[in-house]
XYZ file of C-alpha atoms in Angstrom:
562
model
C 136.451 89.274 86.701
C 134.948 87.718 90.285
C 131.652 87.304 90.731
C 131.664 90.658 93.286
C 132.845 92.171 90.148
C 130.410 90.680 88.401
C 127.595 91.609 89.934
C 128.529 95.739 90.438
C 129.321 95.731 86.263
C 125.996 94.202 85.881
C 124.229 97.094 88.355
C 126.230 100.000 86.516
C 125.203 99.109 83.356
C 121.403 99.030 84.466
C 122.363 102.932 85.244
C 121.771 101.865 89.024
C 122.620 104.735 90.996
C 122.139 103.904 94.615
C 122.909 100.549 96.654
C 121.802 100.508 100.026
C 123.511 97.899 102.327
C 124.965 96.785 105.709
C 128.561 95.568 105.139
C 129.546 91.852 106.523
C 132.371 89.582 105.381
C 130.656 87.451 103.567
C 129.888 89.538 100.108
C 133.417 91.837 100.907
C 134.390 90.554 97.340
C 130.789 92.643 96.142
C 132.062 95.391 98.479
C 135.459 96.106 96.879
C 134.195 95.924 93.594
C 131.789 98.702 94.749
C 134.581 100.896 95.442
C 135.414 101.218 91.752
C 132.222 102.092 90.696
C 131.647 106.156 91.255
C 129.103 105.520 89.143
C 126.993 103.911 91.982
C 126.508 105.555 95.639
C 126.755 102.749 98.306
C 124.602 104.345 101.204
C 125.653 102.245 104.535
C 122.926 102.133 107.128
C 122.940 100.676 110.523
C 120.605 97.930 110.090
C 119.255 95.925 107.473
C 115.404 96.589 108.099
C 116.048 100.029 106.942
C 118.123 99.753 104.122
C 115.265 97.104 102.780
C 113.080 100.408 103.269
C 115.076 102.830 101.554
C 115.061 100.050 98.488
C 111.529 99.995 99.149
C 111.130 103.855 98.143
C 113.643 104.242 95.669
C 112.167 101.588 93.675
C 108.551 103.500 94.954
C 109.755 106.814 93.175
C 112.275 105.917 90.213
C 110.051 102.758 89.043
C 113.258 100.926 88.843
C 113.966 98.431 91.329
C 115.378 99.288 94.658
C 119.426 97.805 95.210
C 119.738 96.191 98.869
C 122.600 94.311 100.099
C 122.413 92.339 102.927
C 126.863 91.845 103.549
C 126.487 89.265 106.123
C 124.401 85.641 105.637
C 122.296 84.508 108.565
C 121.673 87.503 110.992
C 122.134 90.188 108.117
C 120.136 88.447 105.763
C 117.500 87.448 108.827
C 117.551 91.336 109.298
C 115.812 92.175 105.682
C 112.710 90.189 107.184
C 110.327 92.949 107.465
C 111.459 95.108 104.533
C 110.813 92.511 102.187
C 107.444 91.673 103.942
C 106.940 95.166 103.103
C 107.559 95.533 99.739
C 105.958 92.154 98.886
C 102.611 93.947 99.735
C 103.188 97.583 98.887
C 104.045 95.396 95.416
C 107.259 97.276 95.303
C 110.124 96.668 92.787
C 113.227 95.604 94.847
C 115.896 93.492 94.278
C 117.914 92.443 97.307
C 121.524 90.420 97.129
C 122.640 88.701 100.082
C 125.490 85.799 100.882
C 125.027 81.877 102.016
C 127.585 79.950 103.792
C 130.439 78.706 101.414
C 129.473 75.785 98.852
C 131.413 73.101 100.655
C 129.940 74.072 104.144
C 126.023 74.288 102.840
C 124.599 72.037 104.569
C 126.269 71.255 107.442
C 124.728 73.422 109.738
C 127.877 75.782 109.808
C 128.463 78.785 111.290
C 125.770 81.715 110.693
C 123.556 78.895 108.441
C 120.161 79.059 108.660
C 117.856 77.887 106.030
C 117.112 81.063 103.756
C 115.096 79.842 100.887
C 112.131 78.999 103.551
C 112.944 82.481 105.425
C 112.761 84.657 102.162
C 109.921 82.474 99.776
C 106.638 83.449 101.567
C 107.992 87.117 101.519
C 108.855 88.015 97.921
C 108.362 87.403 94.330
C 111.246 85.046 93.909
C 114.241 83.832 96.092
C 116.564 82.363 93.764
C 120.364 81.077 95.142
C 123.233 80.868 92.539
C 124.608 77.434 91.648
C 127.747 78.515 90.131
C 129.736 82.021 89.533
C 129.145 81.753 86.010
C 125.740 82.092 86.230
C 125.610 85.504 88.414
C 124.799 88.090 85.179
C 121.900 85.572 84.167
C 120.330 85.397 88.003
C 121.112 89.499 88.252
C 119.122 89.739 84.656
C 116.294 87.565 86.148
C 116.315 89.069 89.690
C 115.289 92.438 87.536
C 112.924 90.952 85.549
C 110.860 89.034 87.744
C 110.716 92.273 90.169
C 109.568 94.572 87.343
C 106.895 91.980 85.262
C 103.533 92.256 86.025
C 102.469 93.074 89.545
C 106.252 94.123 90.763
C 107.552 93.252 94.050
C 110.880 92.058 95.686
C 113.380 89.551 94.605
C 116.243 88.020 96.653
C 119.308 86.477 94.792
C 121.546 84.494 97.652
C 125.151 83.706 96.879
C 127.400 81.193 98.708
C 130.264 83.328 99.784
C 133.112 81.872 97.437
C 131.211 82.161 94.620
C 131.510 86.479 95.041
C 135.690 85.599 94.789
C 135.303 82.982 91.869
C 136.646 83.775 88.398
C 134.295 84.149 85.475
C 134.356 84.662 81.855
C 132.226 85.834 79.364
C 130.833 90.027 78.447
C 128.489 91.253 81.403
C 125.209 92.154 79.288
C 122.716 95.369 80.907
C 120.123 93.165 83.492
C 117.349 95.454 81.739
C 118.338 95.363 78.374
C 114.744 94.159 77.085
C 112.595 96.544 79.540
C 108.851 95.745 80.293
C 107.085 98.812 78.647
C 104.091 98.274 79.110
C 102.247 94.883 79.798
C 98.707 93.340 78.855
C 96.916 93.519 75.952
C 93.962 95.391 75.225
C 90.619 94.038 73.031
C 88.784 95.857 71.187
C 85.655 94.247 71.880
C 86.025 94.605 75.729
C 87.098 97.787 75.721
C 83.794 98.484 73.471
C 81.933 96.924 76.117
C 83.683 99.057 79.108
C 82.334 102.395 76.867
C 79.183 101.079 76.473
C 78.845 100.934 80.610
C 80.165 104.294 81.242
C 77.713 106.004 77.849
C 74.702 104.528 79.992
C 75.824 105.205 83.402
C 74.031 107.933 85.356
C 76.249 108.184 88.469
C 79.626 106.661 87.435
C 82.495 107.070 89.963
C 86.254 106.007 89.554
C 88.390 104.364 91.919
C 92.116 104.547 91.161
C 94.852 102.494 93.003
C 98.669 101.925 93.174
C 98.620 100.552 89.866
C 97.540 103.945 87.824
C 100.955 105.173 89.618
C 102.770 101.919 89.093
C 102.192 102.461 85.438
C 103.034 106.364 85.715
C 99.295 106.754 84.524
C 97.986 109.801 86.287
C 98.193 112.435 83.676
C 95.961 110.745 80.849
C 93.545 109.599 84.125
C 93.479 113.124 85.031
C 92.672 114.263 81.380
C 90.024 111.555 80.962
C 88.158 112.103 84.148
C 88.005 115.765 83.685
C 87.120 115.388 79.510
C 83.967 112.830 80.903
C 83.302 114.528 83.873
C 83.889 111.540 85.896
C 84.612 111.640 89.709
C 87.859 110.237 90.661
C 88.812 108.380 94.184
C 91.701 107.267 95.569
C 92.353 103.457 97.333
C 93.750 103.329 100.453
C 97.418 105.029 101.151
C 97.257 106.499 97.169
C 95.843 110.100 98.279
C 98.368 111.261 95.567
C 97.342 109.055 92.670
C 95.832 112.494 90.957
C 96.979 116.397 92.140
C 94.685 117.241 95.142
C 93.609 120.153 93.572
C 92.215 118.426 90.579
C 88.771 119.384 89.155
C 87.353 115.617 89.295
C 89.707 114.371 92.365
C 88.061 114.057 95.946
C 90.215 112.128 97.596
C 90.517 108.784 99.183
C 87.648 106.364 99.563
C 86.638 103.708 102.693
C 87.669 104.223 106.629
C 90.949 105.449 105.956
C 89.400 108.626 103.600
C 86.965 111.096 103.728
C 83.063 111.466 103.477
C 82.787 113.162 100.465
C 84.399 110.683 98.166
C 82.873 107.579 99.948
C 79.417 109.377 99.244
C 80.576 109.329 95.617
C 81.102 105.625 95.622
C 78.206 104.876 97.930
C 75.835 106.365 95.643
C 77.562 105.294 92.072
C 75.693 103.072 89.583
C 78.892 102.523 87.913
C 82.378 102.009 89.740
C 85.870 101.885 87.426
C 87.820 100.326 89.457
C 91.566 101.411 88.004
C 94.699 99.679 89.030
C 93.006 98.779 92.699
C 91.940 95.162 94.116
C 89.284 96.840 95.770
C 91.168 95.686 99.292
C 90.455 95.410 102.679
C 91.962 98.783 103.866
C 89.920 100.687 100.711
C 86.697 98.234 101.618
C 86.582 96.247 104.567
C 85.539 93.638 102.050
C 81.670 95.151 102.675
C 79.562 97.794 100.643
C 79.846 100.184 103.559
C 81.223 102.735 101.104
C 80.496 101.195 97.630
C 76.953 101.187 96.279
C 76.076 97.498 96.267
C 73.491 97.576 93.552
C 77.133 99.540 91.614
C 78.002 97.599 88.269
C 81.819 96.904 88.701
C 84.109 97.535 85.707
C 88.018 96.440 87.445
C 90.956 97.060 85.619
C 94.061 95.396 87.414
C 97.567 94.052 85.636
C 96.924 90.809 87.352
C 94.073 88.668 86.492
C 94.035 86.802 90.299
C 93.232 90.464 91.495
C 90.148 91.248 88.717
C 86.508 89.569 90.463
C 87.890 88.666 93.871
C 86.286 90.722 96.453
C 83.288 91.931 94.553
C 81.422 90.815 91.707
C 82.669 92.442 88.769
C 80.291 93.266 85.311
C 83.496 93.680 83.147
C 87.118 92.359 84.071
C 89.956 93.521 82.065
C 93.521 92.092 83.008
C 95.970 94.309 81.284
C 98.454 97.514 82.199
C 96.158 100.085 83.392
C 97.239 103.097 80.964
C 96.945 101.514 77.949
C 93.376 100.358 79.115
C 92.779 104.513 79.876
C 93.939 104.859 76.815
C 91.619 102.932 75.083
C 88.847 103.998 76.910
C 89.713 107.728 75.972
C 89.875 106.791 72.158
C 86.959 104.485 72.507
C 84.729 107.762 74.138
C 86.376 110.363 72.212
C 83.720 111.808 70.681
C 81.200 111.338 73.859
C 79.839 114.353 75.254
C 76.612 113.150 76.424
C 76.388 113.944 80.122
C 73.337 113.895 81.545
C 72.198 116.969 83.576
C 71.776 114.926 86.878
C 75.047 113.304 86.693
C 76.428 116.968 86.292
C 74.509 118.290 89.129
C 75.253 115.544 91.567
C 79.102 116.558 90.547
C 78.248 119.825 90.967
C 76.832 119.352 94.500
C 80.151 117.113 95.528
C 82.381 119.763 94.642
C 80.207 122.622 97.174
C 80.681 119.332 99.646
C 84.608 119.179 98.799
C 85.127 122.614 99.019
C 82.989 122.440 102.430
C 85.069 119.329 103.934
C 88.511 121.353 103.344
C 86.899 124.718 104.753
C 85.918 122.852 107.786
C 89.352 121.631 108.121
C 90.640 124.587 108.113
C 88.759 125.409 110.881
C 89.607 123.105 113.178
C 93.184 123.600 112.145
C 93.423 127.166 113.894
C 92.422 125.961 117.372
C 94.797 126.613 119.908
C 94.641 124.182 122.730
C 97.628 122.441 124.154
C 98.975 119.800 123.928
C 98.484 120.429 120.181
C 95.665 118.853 118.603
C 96.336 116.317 114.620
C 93.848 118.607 113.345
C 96.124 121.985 114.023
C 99.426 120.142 113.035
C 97.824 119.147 109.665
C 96.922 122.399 108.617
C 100.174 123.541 110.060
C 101.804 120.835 107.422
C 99.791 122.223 104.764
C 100.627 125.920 104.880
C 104.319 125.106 104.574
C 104.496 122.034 102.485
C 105.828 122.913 98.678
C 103.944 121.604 95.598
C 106.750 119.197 94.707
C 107.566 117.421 97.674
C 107.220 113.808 98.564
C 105.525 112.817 101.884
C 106.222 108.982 104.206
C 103.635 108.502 106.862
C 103.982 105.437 109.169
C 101.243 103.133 110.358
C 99.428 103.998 113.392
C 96.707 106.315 114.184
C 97.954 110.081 113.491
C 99.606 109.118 110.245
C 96.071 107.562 109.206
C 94.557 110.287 109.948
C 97.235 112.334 107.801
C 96.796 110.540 104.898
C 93.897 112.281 103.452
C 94.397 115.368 105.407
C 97.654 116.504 103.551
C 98.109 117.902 99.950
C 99.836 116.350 97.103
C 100.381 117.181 93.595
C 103.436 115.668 91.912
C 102.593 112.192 91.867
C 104.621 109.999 92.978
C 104.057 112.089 96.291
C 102.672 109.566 99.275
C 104.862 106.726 100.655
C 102.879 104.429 103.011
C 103.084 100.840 104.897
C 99.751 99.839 102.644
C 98.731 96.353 103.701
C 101.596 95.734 105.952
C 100.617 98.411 108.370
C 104.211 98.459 109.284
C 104.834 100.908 111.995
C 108.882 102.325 111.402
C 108.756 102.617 108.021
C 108.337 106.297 107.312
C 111.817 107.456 108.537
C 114.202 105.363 106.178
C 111.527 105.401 103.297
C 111.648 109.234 103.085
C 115.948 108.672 102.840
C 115.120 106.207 100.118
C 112.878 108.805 98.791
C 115.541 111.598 98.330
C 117.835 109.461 96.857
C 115.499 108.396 93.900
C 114.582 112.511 93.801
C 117.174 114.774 95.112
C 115.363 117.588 93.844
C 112.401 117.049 95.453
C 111.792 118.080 99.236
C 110.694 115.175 101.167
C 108.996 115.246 104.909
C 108.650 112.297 106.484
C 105.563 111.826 109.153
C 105.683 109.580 112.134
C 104.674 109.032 115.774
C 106.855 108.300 118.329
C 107.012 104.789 118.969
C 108.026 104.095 114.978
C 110.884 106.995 114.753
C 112.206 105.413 118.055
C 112.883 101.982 116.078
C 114.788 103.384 113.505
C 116.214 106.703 114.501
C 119.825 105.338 114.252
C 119.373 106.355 110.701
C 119.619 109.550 111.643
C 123.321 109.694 111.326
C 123.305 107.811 108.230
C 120.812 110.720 106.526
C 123.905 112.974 108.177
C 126.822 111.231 106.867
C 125.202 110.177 102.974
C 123.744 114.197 102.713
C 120.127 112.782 102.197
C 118.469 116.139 103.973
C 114.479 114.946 104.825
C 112.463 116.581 107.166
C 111.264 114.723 109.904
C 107.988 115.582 111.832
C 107.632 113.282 114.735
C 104.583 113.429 116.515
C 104.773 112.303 120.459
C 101.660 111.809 122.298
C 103.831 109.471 124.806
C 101.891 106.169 123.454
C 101.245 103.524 121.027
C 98.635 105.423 119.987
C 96.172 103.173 118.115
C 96.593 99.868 120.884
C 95.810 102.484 123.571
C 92.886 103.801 121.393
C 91.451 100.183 121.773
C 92.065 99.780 125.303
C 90.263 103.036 125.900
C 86.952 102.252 124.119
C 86.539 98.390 124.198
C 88.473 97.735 127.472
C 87.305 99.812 129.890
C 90.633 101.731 129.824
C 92.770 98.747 131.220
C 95.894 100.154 130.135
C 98.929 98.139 129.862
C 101.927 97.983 127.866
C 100.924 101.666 126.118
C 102.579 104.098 127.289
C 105.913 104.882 126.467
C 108.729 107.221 127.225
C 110.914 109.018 124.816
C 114.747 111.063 124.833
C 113.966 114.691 123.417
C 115.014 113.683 120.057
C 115.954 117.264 118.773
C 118.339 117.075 120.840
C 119.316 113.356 119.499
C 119.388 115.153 116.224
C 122.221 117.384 116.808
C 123.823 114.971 118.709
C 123.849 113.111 115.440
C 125.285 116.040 113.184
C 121.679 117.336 112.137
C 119.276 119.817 112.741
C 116.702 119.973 115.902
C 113.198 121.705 116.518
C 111.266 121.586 119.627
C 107.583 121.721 119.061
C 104.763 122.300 121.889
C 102.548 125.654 120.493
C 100.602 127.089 118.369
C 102.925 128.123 115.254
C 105.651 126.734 115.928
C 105.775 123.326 113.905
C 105.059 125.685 110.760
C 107.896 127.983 111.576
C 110.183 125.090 112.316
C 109.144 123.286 109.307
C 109.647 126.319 107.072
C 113.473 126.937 108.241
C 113.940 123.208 107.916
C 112.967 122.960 104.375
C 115.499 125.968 104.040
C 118.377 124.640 105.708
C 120.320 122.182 103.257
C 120.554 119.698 106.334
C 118.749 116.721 108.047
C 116.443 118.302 110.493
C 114.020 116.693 113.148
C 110.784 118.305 114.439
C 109.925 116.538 117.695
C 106.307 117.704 118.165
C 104.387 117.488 121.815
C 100.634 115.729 120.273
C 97.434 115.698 122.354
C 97.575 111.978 123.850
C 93.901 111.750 123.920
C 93.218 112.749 119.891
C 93.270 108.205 119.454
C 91.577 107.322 116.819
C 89.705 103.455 117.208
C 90.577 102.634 113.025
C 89.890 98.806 113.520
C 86.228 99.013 115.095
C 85.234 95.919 113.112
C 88.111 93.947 114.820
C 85.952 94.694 118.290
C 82.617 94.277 117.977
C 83.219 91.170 120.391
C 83.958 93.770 123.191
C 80.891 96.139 122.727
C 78.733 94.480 124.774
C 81.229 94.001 127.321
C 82.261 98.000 127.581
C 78.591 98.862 127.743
């Protein structure tokens, strides 16, 4: 076989399913081998960016890395830029195979050459280029490997174009053929120590990250928090890292969550920090919503993450569910809990139950345009218990993020520490690839659904049905938020104007709602999740509900707006 060939065997066999790509003449030999293979469903999208996204949430949902092909070197390649920027810090498993001029023309400053490794290093795991055809099945193997070990992110493999048409020999072995289980090891003596913390705590809170759903760990977290009466918080963007309507969950923690569980962590004398560096979106790096005088237990897979933001009493580098694991076994027979510790838990869940009541209300108000807090609750009525939600960056989707419900983890695709704003779209097509079954609504303003609605008609023409709720308040919302209340409302470069995009939607083959009342985004959304079809909800948002998120960032300018 060719090394095209090559390369598609070595996918099958890994039981990949989905290969998201932009065709260009330089991997064509990759491209007919494809069309073999019914095995695997090439999804063509109209521009690189978003196929890296789609990879991005496929590899989000299925824990198997995401398949991106970039078909053209230079431009296409150039084009994966801010996907793989994306995944690198969402620490998401993709693996992304793209072309470099011919062998005899590297170097030479050719046509469509630019220098790749340098592009693609600072941006992923590994960016490896093949020497020789024969060696394609060992880079595929390592491509997986390296994306799925340890803290997983994205890996590019680069091929000079003849190598795809050059003839190999030798059997094509399965890329994951020795799969990563589970990694880290677990002493007995720390672990022993970690008990010993959470027997004499009197006000011990839980903060669980990306890497309890990483290592599909929610269900024994879930058991173990509610068996210890433990509190449980979310990090930043990881709302679904335990159902919402969990007994110990309250939600996320820091500027991007909610008052109840940053009380919980403001007033702890013992925070488990699970699968979660403790980051800047969760933190701020400050004790603004962690108890300073808090002893630190952090659990993480990498040891570079474990100590560096706060000073830590315990440290244990290792997967995160065989650490709950051990802590379960190590505290099976504790049922100690003090009566103050159960009180205080007692009085957060009156405060939980308060926070969602009070929501509630401010979801029924009927002003116009509509206000986020009446579109949430909207959202909520209608949304079904399995489906998967994308937000975007920018100010209404942070605002969403704790104000929806989720309860089939993985349910929550967000930017994370990119903050990238036209993500959300092509994630949630990613998305219902890796989950067919599973409804998936996609959230977004208008400024980010603008920069990638093109995908509409590849949704359309591939039959992956989301729902999309765009919400258009005729503004980059969050700049303008800053202009407003550090700038004396010197507006400039804000405001922008947008097509109906309903009716772009049915232009496109799919299904259009028109949004500006009371009711109607719940209607829409209810005959949208009914109709087997890509739909669009174009929804007319308050322009003055801006939320300042970054206040830190402009404490310069307070003086100056006084």
């Amino acid at each position: 076989m060719n090394g095209g060939e090559a390369i598609v065997e070595g996918l099958a066999l890994a039981n990949v399913t989905h290969v998201f790509g932009l065709l260009g003449s330089t991997t064509l030999e990759l491209y007919d081998a494809l069309y073999e293979h019914q095995s695997i469903n090439y999804v063509g999208v109209r521009d690189e960016r978003a196929g890296t996204h789609m990879a991005d949430a496929m590899g989000r949902i299925s824990g198997q890395p995401g398949i991106v092909l970039a078909g053209q070197a230079g431009p296409g390649s150039a084009n994966m830029v801010t996907g793989l920027a994306q995944a690198m810090l969402a620490y998401s498993p993709v693996v992304a195979i793209t072309g470099l001029a011919a062998t005899n023309h590297l170097g030479r400053d050719t046509f469509q050459e630019i220098d790749q490794q340098a592009l693609f290093s600072p941006i992923t795991k590994r960016t490896m280029s093949v020497p020789s055809a024969e060696r394609i099945p060992e880079f595929l193997k390592e491509a997986f490997r390296i994306a799925m070990a340890g803290r997983k992110g994205p890996v590019v493999i680069q091929i000079p174009r003849d190598l795809f048409a050059s003839e190999i020999t030798g059997e094509i072995k399965n890329p994951v053929d020795c799969p990563i289980e589970s990694l880290g090891t677990t002493s007995s003596e720390g672990i022993a120590s970690v008990c010993s913390l959470i027997r004499k705590a009197k006000a011990p809170v839980i903060i669980a990250g990306g890497g309890v759903k990483h290592g599909k760990s929610s269900e024994i977290l879930g058991q173990l928090a509610k068996r210890l009466v433990i509190p449980v918080t979310a990090s930043a963007g990881h709302a679904d890292v335990l159902p919402t309507d969990h007994p110990m969950f309250f939600g996320q923690v820091g500027p991007r969550g909610n008052d109840v569980a940053s009380k919980l962590t403001r007033d702890a004398d013992l925070i488990i920090a699970l699968g979660t560096r403790l980051g800047f979106n969760t933190t701020f790096y400050t004790y603004n919503d962690i108890s300073p005088n808090a002893k630190i237990i952090q659990v993480d897979i990498s040891e570079e993450a474990v100590g560096r933001y706060f000073p830590i009493s315990i440290g244990v580098v290792g997967d995160v569910g065989l650490v709950i694991k051990a802590i379960d076994e190590g505290l099976k027979n504790f049922n100690e809990v003090p009566i103050l510790w159960k009180e205080k838990i007692g009085s957060a869940c009156d405060q939980r139950k308060l926070l969602w009541k009070n929501r509630e209300l401010k979801g029924v108000s009927e002003s116009l345009p509509l206000s986020p807090e009446r579109i949430f609750k909207e959202i909520r009525d209608v949304l079904p218990r399995n489906s998967i939600v994308t937000l975007d960056a920018g100010t209404l989707c942070l605002q969403a993020t704790d104000q929806l419900k989720y309860f089939q983890t993985p349910a929550l695709l967000t930017p994370l520490d990119f903050g990238l704003v036209g993500f959300s779209f092509a994630a949630g097509l990613g998305a219902k690839a890796a989950a067919p079954e599973r409804p998936v609504i996609t959230l977004m303003g208008d400024g980010g659904f603008a920069m990638t609605m093109a995908e509409i008609t590849t949704s359309v023409r591939h039959g992956l049905n989301t729902v999309s709720i765009v919400l258009d308040n005729g503004c980059w919302g969050a700049e303008k938020a800053y202009q407003r209340d550090y700038y004396n409302g010197r507006f400039i470069g804000c405001d922008i104007t947008n097509p109906p995009f309903d009716k772009v939607a049915e232009l496109c083959g799919a299904a259009g709602y028109a949004v500006s009342e009371a009711g109607q985004l719940s209607d829409a959304l209810s005959l949208a999740l009914s109709t087997d079809k890509t739909s669009i909800i174009h929804v007319k948002v308050d322009p003055n509900s801006m939320v300042s998120f970054r206040r830190d960032s402009f404490q310069h300018r307070v003086s100056q707006t006084l």
